[in-house]
C-alpha atoms as a printed R data frame, in Angstrom:
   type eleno elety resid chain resno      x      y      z
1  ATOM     1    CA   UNK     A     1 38.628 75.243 -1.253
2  ATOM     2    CA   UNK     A     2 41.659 74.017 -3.934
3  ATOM     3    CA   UNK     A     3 44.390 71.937 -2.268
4  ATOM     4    CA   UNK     A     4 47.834 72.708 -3.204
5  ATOM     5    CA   UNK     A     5 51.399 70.612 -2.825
6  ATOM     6    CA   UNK     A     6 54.318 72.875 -2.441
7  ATOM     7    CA   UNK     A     7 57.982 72.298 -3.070
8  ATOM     8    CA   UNK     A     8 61.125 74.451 -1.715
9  ATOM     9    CA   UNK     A     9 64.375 73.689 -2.589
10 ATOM    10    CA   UNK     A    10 66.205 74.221  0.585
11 ATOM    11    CA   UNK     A    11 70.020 72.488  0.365
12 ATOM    12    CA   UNK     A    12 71.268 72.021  3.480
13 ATOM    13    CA   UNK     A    13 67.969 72.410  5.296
14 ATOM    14    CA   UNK     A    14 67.439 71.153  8.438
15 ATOM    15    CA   UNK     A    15 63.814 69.496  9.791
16 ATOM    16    CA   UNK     A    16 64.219 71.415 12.891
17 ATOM    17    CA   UNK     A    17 64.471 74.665 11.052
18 ATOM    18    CA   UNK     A    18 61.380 73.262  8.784
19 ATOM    19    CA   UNK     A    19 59.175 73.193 12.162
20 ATOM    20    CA   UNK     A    20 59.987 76.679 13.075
21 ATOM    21    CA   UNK     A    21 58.895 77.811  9.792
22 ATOM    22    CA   UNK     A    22 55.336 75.916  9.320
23 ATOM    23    CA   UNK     A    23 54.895 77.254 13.020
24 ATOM    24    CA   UNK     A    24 55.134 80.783 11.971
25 ATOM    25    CA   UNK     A    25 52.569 79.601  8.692
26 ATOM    26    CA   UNK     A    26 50.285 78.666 11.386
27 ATOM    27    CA   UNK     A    27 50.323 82.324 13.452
28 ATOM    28    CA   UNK     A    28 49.750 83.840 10.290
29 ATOM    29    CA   UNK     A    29 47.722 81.555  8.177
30 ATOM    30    CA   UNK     A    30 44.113 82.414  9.881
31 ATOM    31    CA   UNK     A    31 44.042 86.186  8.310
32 ATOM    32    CA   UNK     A    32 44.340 84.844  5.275
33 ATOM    33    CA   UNK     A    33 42.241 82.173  4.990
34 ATOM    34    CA   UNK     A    34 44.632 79.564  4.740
35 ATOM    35    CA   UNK     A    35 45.262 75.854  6.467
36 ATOM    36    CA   UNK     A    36 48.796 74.322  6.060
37 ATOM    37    CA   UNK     A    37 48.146 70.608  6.717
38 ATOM    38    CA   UNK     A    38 51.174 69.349  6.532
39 ATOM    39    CA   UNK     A    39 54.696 69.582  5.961
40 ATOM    40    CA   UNK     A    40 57.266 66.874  5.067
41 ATOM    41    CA   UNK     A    41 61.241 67.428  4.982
42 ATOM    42    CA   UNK     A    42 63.990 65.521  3.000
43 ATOM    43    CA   UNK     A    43 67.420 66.594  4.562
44 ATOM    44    CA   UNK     A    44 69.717 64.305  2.058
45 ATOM    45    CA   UNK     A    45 68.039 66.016 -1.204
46 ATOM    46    CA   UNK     A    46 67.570 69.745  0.607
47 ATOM    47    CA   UNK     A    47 63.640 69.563 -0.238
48 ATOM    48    CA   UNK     A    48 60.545 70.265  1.550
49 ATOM    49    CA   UNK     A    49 57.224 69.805  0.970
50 ATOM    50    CA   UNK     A    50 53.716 71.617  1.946
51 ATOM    51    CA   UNK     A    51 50.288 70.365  1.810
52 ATOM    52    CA   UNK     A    52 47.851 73.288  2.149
53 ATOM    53    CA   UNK     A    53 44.214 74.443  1.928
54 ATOM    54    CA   UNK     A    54 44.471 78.104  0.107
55 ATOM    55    CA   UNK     A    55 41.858 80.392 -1.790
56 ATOM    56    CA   UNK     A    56 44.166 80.329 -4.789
57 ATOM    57    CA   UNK     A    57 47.933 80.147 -5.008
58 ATOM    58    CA   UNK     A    58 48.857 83.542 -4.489
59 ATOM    59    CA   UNK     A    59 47.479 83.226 -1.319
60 ATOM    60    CA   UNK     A    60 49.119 80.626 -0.056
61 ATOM    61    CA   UNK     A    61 52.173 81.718 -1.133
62 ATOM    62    CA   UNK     A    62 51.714 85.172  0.392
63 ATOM    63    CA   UNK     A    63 51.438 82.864  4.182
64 ATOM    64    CA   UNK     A    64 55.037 81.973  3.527
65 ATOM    65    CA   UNK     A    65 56.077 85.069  2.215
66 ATOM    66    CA   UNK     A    66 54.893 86.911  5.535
67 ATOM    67    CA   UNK     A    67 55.284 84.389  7.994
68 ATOM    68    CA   UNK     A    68 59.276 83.264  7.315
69 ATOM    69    CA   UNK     A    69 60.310 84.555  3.530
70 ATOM    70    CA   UNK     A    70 60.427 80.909  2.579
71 ATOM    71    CA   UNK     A    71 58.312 80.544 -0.802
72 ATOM    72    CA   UNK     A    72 58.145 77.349 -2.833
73 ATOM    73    CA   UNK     A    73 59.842 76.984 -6.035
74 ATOM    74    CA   UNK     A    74 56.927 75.183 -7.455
75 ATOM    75    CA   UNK     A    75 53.314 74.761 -6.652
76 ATOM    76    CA   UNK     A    76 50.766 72.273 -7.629
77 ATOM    77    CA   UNK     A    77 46.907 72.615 -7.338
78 ATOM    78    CA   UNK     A    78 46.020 68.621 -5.972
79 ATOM    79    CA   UNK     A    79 42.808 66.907 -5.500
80 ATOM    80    CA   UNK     A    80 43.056 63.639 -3.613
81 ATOM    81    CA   UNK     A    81 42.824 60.204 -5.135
82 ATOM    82    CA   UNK     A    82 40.181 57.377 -4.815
């Protein structure tokens, strides 16, 4: 299943707010498919960042989109280094 790397411009965000949000990814993630890894949050520069297993990108996207409203402003497709 493709990998993908997520970004979400978010000024003013706040990590605490971040874990709310990946928790609701997680309630709704398993009807879709989906696995969000991991998440990682950088206050100062109001960006966050999600590592997730999806089908395709639609699909992951769709997980945020249901679960919180939150989708990312970019998306990568990533396959992990040697």
């Amino acid at each position: 299943m493709p990998t993908y790397m997520d970004m979400h411009d978010l000024p003013g965000v706040k990590a605490e707010d971040v874990a709310g949000a990946h928790e609701a990814d997680l309630k709704v993630q398993g009807k879709y498919g989906v696995d969000y890894k991991a998440y990682w949050v950088d206050e100062a520069d109001g960006k966050v960042f999600c590592l997730v297993e999806a089908p395709d990108k639609e699909t992951a996207t769709r997980v945020h989109r249901e679960a919180h409203g939150l989708e990312a402003h970019t998306l990568f497709e990533v396959k992990p280094g040697g």
